Short mmCIF file of C-alpha atoms in Angstrom, two decimals:
data_model
loop_
_atom_site.label_atom_id
_atom_site.label_comp_id
_atom_site.label_asym_id
_atom_site.label_seq_id
_atom_site.Cartn_x
_atom_site.Cartn_y
_atom_site.Cartn_z
CA MET T 973 -76.11 158.45 -66.45
CA THR T 974 -74.94 155.46 -68.87
CA ALA T 975 -77.01 155.32 -72.19
CA GLY T 976 -79.86 152.58 -72.22
CA ARG T 977 -79.80 151.99 -68.58
CA VAL T 978 -82.81 153.16 -66.41
CA THR T 979 -82.49 154.21 -62.85
CA LEU T 980 -84.83 154.00 -60.73
CA SER T 981 -86.01 156.24 -57.53
CA THR T 982 -85.44 154.65 -53.72
CA ARG T 983 -88.85 155.48 -53.24
CA ALA T 984 -89.92 153.91 -57.22
CA ILE T 985 -88.10 150.80 -55.89
CA GLU T 986 -89.64 150.44 -52.18
CA ARG T 987 -93.64 150.42 -54.09
CA THR T 988 -92.48 148.01 -56.04
CA PHE T 989 -91.91 145.47 -53.72
CA GLY T 990 -94.34 146.51 -51.40
CA ALA T 991 -97.03 146.04 -54.00
CA LEU T 992 -95.22 142.53 -55.21
CA ALA T 993 -96.01 141.27 -51.75
CA ALA T 994 -99.40 143.13 -51.05
CA GLU T 995 -100.78 141.36 -54.15
CA GLU T 996 -99.57 138.15 -52.85
CA LEU T 997 -101.58 139.06 -49.56
CA GLY T 998 -104.35 140.65 -51.07
CA VAL T 999 -103.77 143.78 -49.79
CA PRO T 1000 -103.89 147.19 -51.06
CA ALA T 1001 -100.53 148.58 -52.15
CA SER T 1002 -100.63 151.33 -49.87
CA SER T 1003 -100.66 149.67 -46.50
CA SER T 1004 -97.41 147.66 -46.71
CA SER T 1005 -94.27 149.03 -46.19
CA VAL T 1006 -91.18 148.37 -47.05
CA ASP T 1007 -87.51 149.02 -45.36
CA LEU T 1008 -84.27 148.40 -47.60
CA HIS T 1009 -81.31 147.33 -46.42
CA ASP T 1010 -77.56 147.42 -47.46
CA GLU T 1011 -76.28 143.19 -47.65
CA ARG T 1012 -73.23 142.88 -48.94
CA GLY T 1013 -73.97 145.39 -51.90
CA SER T 1014 -77.34 143.64 -52.33
CA LEU T 1015 -80.07 145.29 -51.39
CA ALA T 1016 -81.70 143.49 -48.25
CA VAL T 1017 -85.51 143.71 -48.28
CA SER T 1018 -88.40 144.29 -45.31
CA VAL T 1019 -91.81 144.47 -46.88
CA SER T 1020 -94.38 145.07 -44.15
CA ALA T 1021 -98.64 144.42 -44.35
CA PRO T 1022 -101.72 143.55 -43.06
CA VAL T 1023 -103.06 140.23 -44.83
CA ALA T 1024 -106.52 139.00 -45.98
CA LEU T 1025 -107.80 135.34 -45.65
CA GLY T 1026 -108.78 133.70 -47.98
CA ARG T 1027 -106.01 132.64 -49.87
CA GLY T 1028 -105.07 129.88 -48.52
CA THR T 1029 -103.40 130.17 -45.14
CA VAL T 1030 -101.44 133.28 -43.70
CA LEU T 1031 -98.07 131.30 -43.58
CA GLU T 1032 -98.67 130.02 -47.36
CA ALA T 1033 -99.93 133.59 -48.50
CA ALA T 1034 -96.90 135.47 -46.51
CA GLN T 1035 -94.56 132.37 -48.36
CA ALA T 1036 -95.84 133.24 -51.90
CA ALA T 1037 -95.17 137.42 -51.01
CA ARG T 1038 -91.65 136.14 -50.37
CA GLN T 1039 -91.18 134.51 -53.41
CA ARG T 1040 -92.69 137.05 -55.32
CA VAL T 1041 -90.62 139.64 -53.76
CA LEU T 1042 -87.31 137.75 -54.62
CA THR T 1043 -88.44 136.55 -58.52
CA ASP T 1044 -90.32 139.11 -59.64
CA GLY T 1045 -88.25 142.09 -57.54
CA PRO T 1046 -84.81 142.35 -59.64
CA ALA T 1047 -87.06 141.57 -62.75
CA LEU T 1048 -88.79 144.64 -62.19
CA THR T 1049 -86.05 146.51 -60.72
CA GLY T 1050 -83.43 145.73 -61.94
CA ALA T 1051 -82.04 145.72 -58.01
CA ALA T 1052 -79.73 142.42 -57.33
CA ILE T 1053 -81.93 141.60 -54.21
CA ALA T 1054 -79.83 138.87 -51.26
CA ASN T 1055 -83.39 138.99 -48.82
CA ALA T 1056 -86.26 139.15 -48.17
CA ARG T 1057 -88.49 139.34 -45.04
CA ILE T 1058 -92.54 139.45 -45.13
CA ARG T 1059 -93.65 140.83 -41.59
CA VAL T 1060 -97.34 140.19 -41.56
CA ARG T 1061 -98.91 142.95 -38.91
CA SER T 1062 -102.47 142.21 -39.05
CA LEU T 1063 -105.59 140.80 -40.35
CA HIS T 1064 -106.45 143.13 -43.89
CA ASP T 1065 -110.66 144.21 -42.61
CA VAL T 1066 -112.16 141.83 -45.89
CA GLU T 1067 -115.80 142.43 -44.94
CA PRO T 1068 -117.16 145.49 -46.72
CA ARG T 1069 -117.86 148.80 -44.56
CA ARG T 1070 -121.46 148.53 -43.86
CA VAL T 1071 -122.82 151.92 -44.22
CA ARG T 1072 -125.04 153.42 -41.98
CA MET Y 210 -95.32 134.25 -18.06
CA THR Y 211 -92.22 136.72 -18.50
CA ARG Y 212 -88.64 135.43 -18.75
CA SER Y 213 -87.12 135.72 -15.52
CA ASN Y 214 -85.49 132.85 -13.57
CA ARG Y 215 -87.36 131.64 -11.19
CA ILE Y 216 -84.58 129.59 -9.73
CA LEU Y 217 -82.25 132.25 -9.86
CA ASN Y 218 -84.88 134.44 -8.03
CA ARG Y 219 -85.47 132.25 -4.99
CA LEU Y 220 -81.38 132.05 -4.52
CA ALA Y 221 -81.72 135.26 -5.11
CA LEU Y 222 -83.25 136.10 -1.94
CA VAL Y 223 -81.98 133.11 0.07
CA LEU Y 224 -78.20 134.88 -0.11
CA LEU Y 225 -79.82 138.32 1.13
CA ALA Y 226 -81.61 136.77 3.35
CA LEU Y 227 -78.24 135.13 4.68
CA LEU Y 228 -76.72 138.60 4.31
CA ALA Y 229 -79.01 140.24 7.05
CA LEU Y 230 -78.48 137.42 9.07
CA THR Y 231 -75.11 137.97 8.99
CA ALA Y 232 -75.31 141.38 9.22
CA ALA Y 233 -77.76 141.23 12.57
CA ALA Y 234 -74.78 138.64 14.21
CA PHE Y 235 -72.18 140.60 13.57
CA ILE Y 236 -73.86 143.17 15.42
CA LEU Y 237 -74.66 141.73 18.25
CA ARG Y 238 -71.55 140.17 17.93
CA PRO Y 239 -70.69 139.79 21.89
CA GLU Y 240 -74.20 138.47 22.71
CA VAL Y 241 -73.71 135.94 19.21
CA GLU Y 242 -70.30 135.17 21.08
CA ARG Y 243 -71.75 134.38 24.70
CA PHE Y 244 -74.55 132.22 23.83
CA VAL Y 245 -74.06 130.41 20.61
CA LEU Y 246 -70.29 130.18 19.38
CA GLU Y 247 -68.72 129.70 23.39
CA PRO Y 248 -70.81 126.93 24.69
CA LEU Y 249 -70.47 124.93 20.67
CA GLY Y 250 -66.75 125.55 21.72
CA LEU Y 251 -66.37 127.40 18.08
CA VAL Y 252 -63.76 131.01 18.30
CA VAL Y 253 -64.16 133.44 15.71
CA PRO Y 254 -61.39 135.39 14.31
CA SER Y 255 -61.34 139.28 14.78
CA LEU Y 256 -62.48 140.95 11.46
CA GLY Y 257 -59.41 143.56 12.67
CA LEU Y 258 -61.47 146.49 10.51
CA ALA Y 259 -59.42 148.73 13.15
CA GLU Y 260 -56.11 148.26 11.42
CA ALA Y 261 -57.57 147.64 8.02
CA GLY Y 262 -56.82 151.36 6.98
CA THR Y 263 -57.80 152.15 3.44
CA VAL Y 264 -58.78 148.73 2.71
CA LEU Y 265 -62.07 149.41 4.74
CA PRO Y 266 -63.55 152.38 2.55
CA ILE Y 267 -61.95 150.33 -1.21
CA ALA Y 268 -63.74 147.40 0.02
CA LEU Y 269 -67.36 149.09 0.66
CA ILE Y 270 -67.52 151.53 -2.27
CA VAL Y 271 -67.10 147.81 -4.12
CA LEU Y 272 -69.38 146.49 -2.86
CA ALA Y 273 -71.76 149.34 -2.69
CA VAL Y 274 -71.53 149.52 -6.29
CA VAL Y 275 -71.70 145.91 -7.30
CA VAL Y 276 -75.37 145.57 -5.69
CA VAL Y 277 -76.06 148.80 -6.51
CA ILE Y 278 -75.13 146.86 -10.63
CA VAL Y 279 -76.82 144.13 -9.77
CA ALA Y 280 -79.98 146.11 -8.13
CA LEU Y 281 -80.46 147.98 -11.35
CA ALA Y 282 -79.78 145.21 -13.48
CA VAL Y 283 -82.65 142.95 -11.98
CA THR Y 284 -84.96 146.35 -11.89
CA VAL Y 285 -84.64 147.03 -15.36
CA THR Y 286 -84.68 143.30 -17.10
CA ARG Y 287 -87.85 142.51 -14.72
CA GLY Y 288 -90.65 140.82 -16.52
CA ARG Y 289 -89.31 141.40 -19.83
CA GLY Y 290 -89.74 138.98 -22.49
CA ALA Y 291 -92.86 139.81 -24.45
CA ASP Y 292 -91.80 141.15 -28.08
CA GLY Y 293 -95.49 141.06 -29.91
CA THR Y 294 -93.93 138.71 -32.84
CA ALA Y 295 -95.80 135.24 -32.86
CA LEU Y 296 -93.27 133.55 -35.16
CA ASP Y 297 -90.34 134.31 -37.22
CA GLN Y 298 -88.94 131.52 -39.53
CA GLU Y 299 -87.93 131.12 -42.68
CA GLY Y 300 -88.03 134.98 -43.62
CA VAL Y 301 -91.27 135.27 -42.52
CA SER Y 302 -93.19 136.91 -39.27
CA VAL Y 303 -96.34 137.02 -38.08
CA ASP Y 304 -97.65 139.64 -34.91
CA ALA Y 305 -99.48 138.79 -31.85
CA GLY Y 306 -101.45 141.23 -33.43
CA LEU Y 307 -102.39 139.19 -36.36
CA LEU Y 308 -103.61 136.16 -34.20
CA GLU Y 309 -105.46 138.08 -31.96
CA GLY Y 310 -107.44 139.56 -34.81
CA LEU Y 311 -108.48 135.73 -36.09
CA LEU Y 312 -109.17 135.06 -32.43
CA ARG Y 313 -111.53 138.00 -32.09
CA ARG Y 314 -113.01 137.31 -34.80
CA GLU Y 315 -113.99 134.02 -33.69
CA LEU Y 316 -115.12 134.86 -30.45
CA ASP Y 317 -117.10 138.34 -31.64
CA GLY Y 318 -120.54 137.76 -30.27
CA GLU Y 319 -119.63 135.99 -27.63
CA ASP Y 320 -121.66 137.84 -25.25
CA GLU Y 321 -119.40 136.10 -21.46
CA VAL Y 322 -116.61 136.70 -23.55
CA LEU Y 323 -115.24 140.20 -22.46
CA HIS Y 324 -111.96 140.98 -24.01
CA LEU Y 325 -109.57 139.34 -25.47
CA ARG Y 326 -105.27 140.09 -25.33
CA LEU Y 327 -103.48 138.34 -26.66
CA ARG Y 328 -99.32 138.64 -26.28
CA ALA Y 329 -96.21 136.80 -27.34
CA PHE Y 330 -93.15 135.94 -25.08
CA ARG Y 331 -89.98 134.44 -25.68
CA ALA Y 332 -89.03 133.02 -22.90
CA ARG Y 333 -86.81 129.80 -23.29
CA GLY Y 334 -89.02 129.17 -26.86
CA ARG Y 335 -91.49 131.20 -28.05
CA VAL Y 336 -95.27 131.07 -26.53
CA LEU Y 337 -98.33 133.25 -26.71
CA LEU Y 338 -100.16 133.95 -23.95
CA ALA Y 339 -103.84 134.84 -25.02
CA GLU Y 340 -105.71 136.66 -21.74
CA VAL Y 341 -109.60 136.03 -21.79
CA GLN Y 342 -111.57 137.98 -19.98
CA VAL Y 343 -115.28 137.15 -18.91
CA ARG Y 344 -118.08 138.17 -17.40
CA ARG Y 345 -118.38 137.03 -13.75
CA GLY Y 346 -120.47 134.20 -13.33
CA ALA Y 347 -119.67 132.48 -17.14
CA ASP Y 348 -120.32 129.27 -18.06
CA LEU Y 349 -116.99 129.04 -18.11
CA ALA Y 350 -117.46 124.99 -19.90
CA ASN Y 351 -118.96 126.72 -22.64
CA VAL Y 352 -116.87 129.67 -22.73
CA HIS Y 353 -113.21 126.62 -22.65
CA ARG Y 354 -115.29 125.51 -25.78
CA ARG Y 355 -115.71 128.69 -27.67
CA VAL Y 356 -111.90 129.78 -27.18
CA SER Y 357 -111.02 126.37 -28.21
CA ALA Y 358 -112.73 126.66 -31.14
CA ALA Y 359 -111.93 129.97 -32.10
CA VAL Y 360 -108.41 128.80 -31.69
CA ALA Y 361 -108.43 125.89 -34.13
CA THR Y 362 -110.19 128.26 -36.38
CA ALA Y 363 -106.95 130.63 -36.12
CA ASP Y 364 -104.37 126.81 -36.27
CA GLU Y 365 -106.04 126.78 -39.56
CA GLN Y 366 -106.36 130.02 -40.79
CA LEU Y 367 -102.27 130.41 -39.66
CA GLY Y 368 -101.06 127.29 -40.91
CA GLU Y 369 -99.34 126.33 -37.99
CA ALA Y 370 -100.74 125.66 -34.15
CA LEU Y 371 -98.68 127.62 -31.81
CA PRO Y 372 -97.52 126.99 -28.67
CA LEU Y 373 -100.63 128.60 -26.39
CA VAL Y 374 -101.69 128.98 -22.91
CA THR Y 375 -105.06 130.62 -22.29
CA HIS Y 376 -105.77 132.47 -19.07
CA ILE Y 377 -109.15 132.89 -18.28
CA THR Y 378 -109.58 135.49 -15.85
CA THR Y 379 -112.46 138.12 -14.72
CA GLY Y 380 -109.77 140.62 -15.32
CA LEU Y 381 -110.02 141.37 -11.49
CA ARG Y 382 -105.93 140.99 -9.42
CA THR Y 383 -105.39 137.29 -9.28
CA ARG Y 384 -105.17 136.65 -5.35
CA PHE Y 385 -102.59 134.11 -3.93
CA ALA Y 386 -104.43 131.16 -3.63
CA GLY Y 387 -106.83 131.08 -1.07
CA SER Y 388 -110.19 130.80 -0.85
CA THR Y 389 -112.95 133.42 -3.22
CA ARG Y 390 -116.09 133.52 -2.25
CA THR Y 391 -117.82 133.97 -5.46
CA HIS Y 392 -121.93 134.33 -6.68
CA MET N 1393 -97.17 122.37 -26.96
CA ASN N 1394 -95.14 119.30 -24.94
CA GLU N 1395 -95.54 117.63 -22.31
CA ARG N 1396 -92.54 119.75 -20.92
CA MET N 1397 -94.14 123.44 -21.99
CA ARG N 1398 -96.86 122.87 -20.55
CA SER N 1399 -95.98 121.17 -17.08
CA ARG N 1400 -93.41 124.46 -17.25
CA TYR N 1401 -95.83 127.53 -18.44
CA GLY N 1402 -98.45 125.92 -16.14
CA ARG N 1403 -95.87 125.78 -13.02
CA ARG N 1404 -95.19 129.88 -14.33
CA MET N 1405 -99.05 130.51 -14.38
CA ARG N 1406 -100.76 129.08 -11.61
CA HIS N 1407 -97.12 130.43 -9.22
CA ARG N 1408 -95.94 134.05 -8.66
CA SER N 1409 -92.61 135.23 -9.49
CA ARG N 1410 -91.10 136.27 -6.68
CA SER N 1411 -88.75 138.60 -9.28
CA VAL N 1412 -90.23 141.90 -7.54
CA ALA N 1413 -89.14 140.63 -4.09
CA VAL N 1414 -86.07 140.03 -5.36
CA SER N 1415 -85.70 143.53 -6.28
CA ILE N 1416 -87.56 145.09 -3.36
CA ALA N 1417 -84.45 143.40 -1.62
CA LEU N 1418 -81.78 144.15 -3.55
CA TRP N 1419 -82.65 147.79 -2.38
CA ILE N 1420 -82.50 147.42 1.32
CA ALA N 1421 -79.30 145.50 0.69
CA ALA N 1422 -78.29 148.75 -1.65
CA LEU N 1423 -79.06 151.70 0.55
CA PRO N 1424 -76.97 151.14 3.68
CA LEU N 1425 -74.00 149.80 1.36
CA VAL N 1426 -74.73 153.03 -0.58
CA TYR N 1427 -73.91 155.26 2.27
CA LEU N 1428 -71.12 153.71 3.78
CA ALA N 1429 -69.80 154.19 0.21
CA ILE N 1430 -70.92 157.72 0.14
CA GLU N 1431 -68.58 158.19 3.57
CA SER N 1432 -65.84 156.22 1.85
CA VAL N 1433 -65.25 158.25 -0.66
CA LEU N 1434 -65.18 161.55 1.18
CA GLU N 1435 -62.48 159.72 4.06
CA LEU N 1436 -60.20 158.87 0.67
CA LEU N 1437 -60.62 162.34 -0.69
CA GLY N 1438 -60.26 164.04 2.80
CA ALA N 1439 -63.16 165.34 3.06
CA ALA N 1440 -65.13 166.55 5.83
CA PRO N 1441 -67.73 163.02 6.45
CA LEU N 1442 -71.92 163.44 6.32
CA TRP N 1443 -72.13 162.18 9.40
CA GLN N 1444 -69.07 159.80 10.50
CA GLU N 1445 -66.32 157.76 9.09
CA PRO N 1446 -67.22 154.86 7.89
CA LEU N 1447 -65.37 152.27 10.78
CA GLN N 1448 -67.16 155.09 13.48
CA VAL N 1449 -70.49 154.43 11.70
CA ILE N 1450 -69.53 150.31 12.20
CA GLU N 1451 -68.91 151.04 15.34
CA THR N 1452 -71.91 153.72 16.50
CA VAL N 1453 -73.80 151.08 14.95
CA THR N 1454 -71.91 148.07 16.84
CA GLY N 1455 -71.28 150.16 19.90
CA THR N 1456 -74.67 151.80 20.97
CA GLN N 1457 -76.66 149.68 23.28
CA ALA N 1458 -80.01 150.88 21.94
CA LEU N 1459 -79.19 151.15 17.90
CA ARG N 1460 -77.56 148.11 17.86
CA PHE N 1461 -80.26 146.21 19.05
CA GLY N 1462 -82.51 148.29 17.03
CA VAL N 1463 -80.84 147.25 13.62
CA ALA N 1464 -80.07 144.25 14.26
CA ALA N 1465 -83.82 143.66 14.74
CA ALA N 1466 -84.74 145.68 11.63
CA ALA N 1467 -82.09 143.34 9.57
CA VAL N 1468 -83.08 139.48 12.07
CA VAL N 1469 -86.64 140.44 10.44
CA ILE N 1470 -85.91 141.74 6.75
CA GLY N 1471 -83.79 138.27 6.93
CA LEU N 1472 -86.61 135.57 8.42
CA VAL N 1473 -89.14 137.59 5.37
CA LEU N 1474 -86.84 137.04 2.88
CA LEU N 1475 -86.72 133.48 3.84
CA VAL N 1476 -89.75 132.87 3.76
CA LEU N 1477 -90.42 134.47 0.45
CA ALA N 1478 -87.62 131.99 -1.09
CA PHE N 1479 -89.61 128.98 0.90
CA ALA N 1480 -93.43 129.49 1.12
CA PRO N 1481 -94.72 127.84 -3.03
CA GLY N 1482 -96.11 131.62 -3.82
CA ARG N 1483 -99.04 129.74 -5.22
CA LEU N 1484 -101.80 131.72 -7.27
CA GLY N 1485 -105.84 130.83 -7.41
CA ARG N 1486 -105.70 129.38 -10.44
CA HIS N 1487 -106.59 125.92 -11.69
CA GLU N 1488 -105.60 124.37 -15.35
CA LEU N 1489 -108.46 123.24 -16.94
CA ALA N 1490 -107.43 119.69 -19.77
CA ASP N 1491 -107.20 120.78 -23.18
CA GLU N 1492 -105.45 118.59 -26.37
CA ARG N 1493 -103.92 121.70 -28.09
CA MET N 1494 -103.56 124.30 -25.06
CA LEU N 1495 -102.60 125.22 -22.34
CA VAL N 1496 -105.45 126.31 -20.18
CA VAL N 1497 -105.46 128.07 -16.66
CA VAL N 1498 -108.35 129.79 -14.88
CA ASP N 1499 -108.53 131.90 -12.13
CA ASP N 1500 -110.00 130.95 -8.90
CA ASP N 1501 -113.15 133.36 -8.91
CA VAL N 1502 -114.52 132.27 -13.00
CA LEU N 1503 -113.99 128.24 -11.14
CA ALA N 1504 -116.43 129.53 -8.51
CA GLY N 1505 -118.69 131.15 -10.41
CA ALA N 1506 -119.51 128.03 -13.04
CA LEU N 1507 -119.73 126.13 -9.54
CA SER N 1508 -122.14 128.65 -8.16
CA ARG N 1509 -124.17 128.76 -11.76
CA ALA N 1510 -124.14 125.20 -11.72
CA ALA N 1511 -125.26 124.81 -8.00
CA ALA N 1512 -128.15 127.92 -8.25
CA SER N 1513 -129.79 126.46 -12.08
CA THR N 1514 -129.95 123.00 -10.19
CA ALA N 1515 -131.50 124.13 -7.02
CA GLY N 1516 -133.94 126.18 -9.48
CA LEU N 1517 -132.57 129.52 -7.49
CA GLN N 1518 -131.41 132.76 -8.95
CA ARG N 1519 -127.45 132.39 -9.46
CA ASP N 1520 -127.20 135.48 -6.86
CA ARG N 1521 -128.64 133.13 -4.02
CA ALA N 1522 -124.99 130.56 -4.90
CA SER N 1523 -121.76 131.16 -3.60
CA THR N 1524 -118.90 129.50 -4.05
CA SER N 1525 -115.38 129.22 -2.72
CA VAL N 1526 -112.83 128.32 -4.32
CA GLY N 1527 -109.68 126.84 -2.67
CA ARG N 1528 -106.69 124.60 -4.10
CA ARG N 1529 -107.97 120.86 -3.57
CA ARG N 1530 -112.11 121.98 -2.30
CA ALA N 1531 -114.40 123.66 -3.16
CA ASP N 1532 -117.61 124.72 -0.81
CA VAL N 1533 -120.75 125.92 -1.85
CA SER N 1534 -123.47 127.47 -0.38
CA LEU N 1535 -127.28 128.18 -1.30
CA ARG N 1536 -129.97 130.23 0.44
CA PRO N 1537 -132.84 128.61 -0.36
CA THR N 1538 -136.54 130.30 -1.36
CA SER N 1539 -138.81 129.86 1.90
CA GLY N 1540 -140.87 126.86 1.46
CA PHE N 1541 -139.18 125.07 -1.20
CA ALA N 1542 -136.93 122.78 0.04
CA VAL N 1543 -133.35 122.46 -2.17
CA SER N 1544 -131.99 118.76 -2.56
CA LYS N 1545 -128.13 118.82 -1.17
CA ASP N 1546 -127.57 115.68 -2.99
CA ASP N 1547 -128.90 116.88 -6.40
CA VAL N 1548 -126.90 120.25 -5.96
CA ASP N 1549 -123.85 117.76 -4.87
CA ARG N 1550 -124.04 115.86 -7.87
CA ALA N 1551 -124.64 118.87 -9.97
CA THR N 1552 -120.86 120.82 -9.36
CA GLU N 1553 -119.81 116.76 -8.99
CA ARG N 1554 -120.94 116.55 -12.70
CA GLU N 1555 -119.81 120.20 -13.71
CA LEU N 1556 -115.85 120.02 -12.13
CA GLU N 1557 -115.83 116.50 -14.45
CA ARG N 1558 -116.80 118.26 -17.45
CA LEU N 1559 -114.06 121.22 -17.23
CA ALA N 1560 -111.76 118.46 -16.08
CA VAL N 1561 -110.37 120.54 -13.48
CA SER N 1562 -106.03 120.29 -12.17
CA PRO N 1563 -105.43 120.19 -9.57
CA SER N 1564 -108.47 118.21 -8.81
CA ILE N 1565 -111.29 119.72 -6.81
CA ARG N 1566 -113.57 118.33 -4.42
CA ALA N 1567 -117.10 119.94 -4.17
CA ARG N 1568 -118.98 120.09 -0.91
CA SER N 1569 -122.50 122.54 -0.60
CA ARG N 1570 -124.23 123.22 2.28
CA VAL N 1571 -128.12 124.21 2.41
CA GLU N 1572 -128.17 127.25 4.67
CA SER N 1573 -130.98 127.13 7.36
CA ALA N 1574 -132.12 130.50 6.85
CA GLY N 1575 -134.33 130.80 3.33
CA VAL N 1576 -135.54 133.97 2.09
CA VAL N 1577 -138.98 134.40 0.87
CA GLY N 1578 -140.16 135.68 -2.54
CA ARG N 1579 -138.32 134.14 -5.70
#
């Protein structure tokens, strides 16, 4: 290992991207799942997550999540990202569950 | 609402019909010659199957293989086209399930609507098919109004109005055109 | 959703796809061909045929009186059925409702239920006393009145017409109502 350089595990990188996207989508980081692929030496990131309503439109939130991964992803992980895709899976439960 | 090409289906049926009728004419060749071709002054040369040698079995094998391949292809690809993706643009894709969730939320509490299912198809461009199952004898105008309102809200929440077909049904099998008596 | 998509999807929703018929027909055509192909392979390999060599099969079928008329008749029937399937409209019992945003397709039994509902409520009857059958261009509404209380056919006609106008059904439907002569005692 080179001195002064931190290598993150794939799992940690995935979690970071997932958390970035989840924040923009208004959902818990644990609800997102991330797939990494190689694209000519750089990373192609696909994040799949639900979305919560109430922060602009679903498409705006998804686009924001994508931008967030593209801009903050490399800064936080040191990985070069060639491409990011966001797949919005379903609607996140917004109303708190009623206790019965 | 599937991808299958409907003109091609018609064409295939006509071709297969002609094939069947040709086979019948071949089997009844003496009668067809005597009663149809000769009065019309037509003479059809003999096929000379007996002199064909190994050409006949090879031709039969090739024909059977071709027909089986086409039949398999048609059977396997039939009704394809639903893929669950409502929209895919600029690095963002949205599952049909999300829109289904949005519509269900809006129609929650509407007791004439029993069930809503949304599927996404790729049939020359994406299209969504919402199947709205209603109670028998439902107030159709009201259901239509409520579904329209739900769709308008969902469009706003999504940020785009996607091509949509709404099918209002009682969930029973749709019959061929003709009268159905309903209370 | 533009006009072209609307009319294309409308057509698709209101007509049955022929793809089932096509696959069944293809398999019917494939069966005798596969049999002949098997006999052909056996012949080329010099093995004993399952029944007869392909050429003999053809000669037997075209040469035996009972067999040839039977097979030919079956082929003619299949051919004619396929022609009917190819050219019959294959319409489903569905109509479209006018809508700006989307294409709305309704099964005819839902439409019939809505007309029954409008007719019964105008006549002041329980819903199950009205029944409606919906065809492509017309709907027949029939009402069983309560004995001793006359039902105005004109009012019912107006109510069903109004309902159809409100829904803006296409292809357009004309409703005709009929009040049955025998009534039901009680409510």
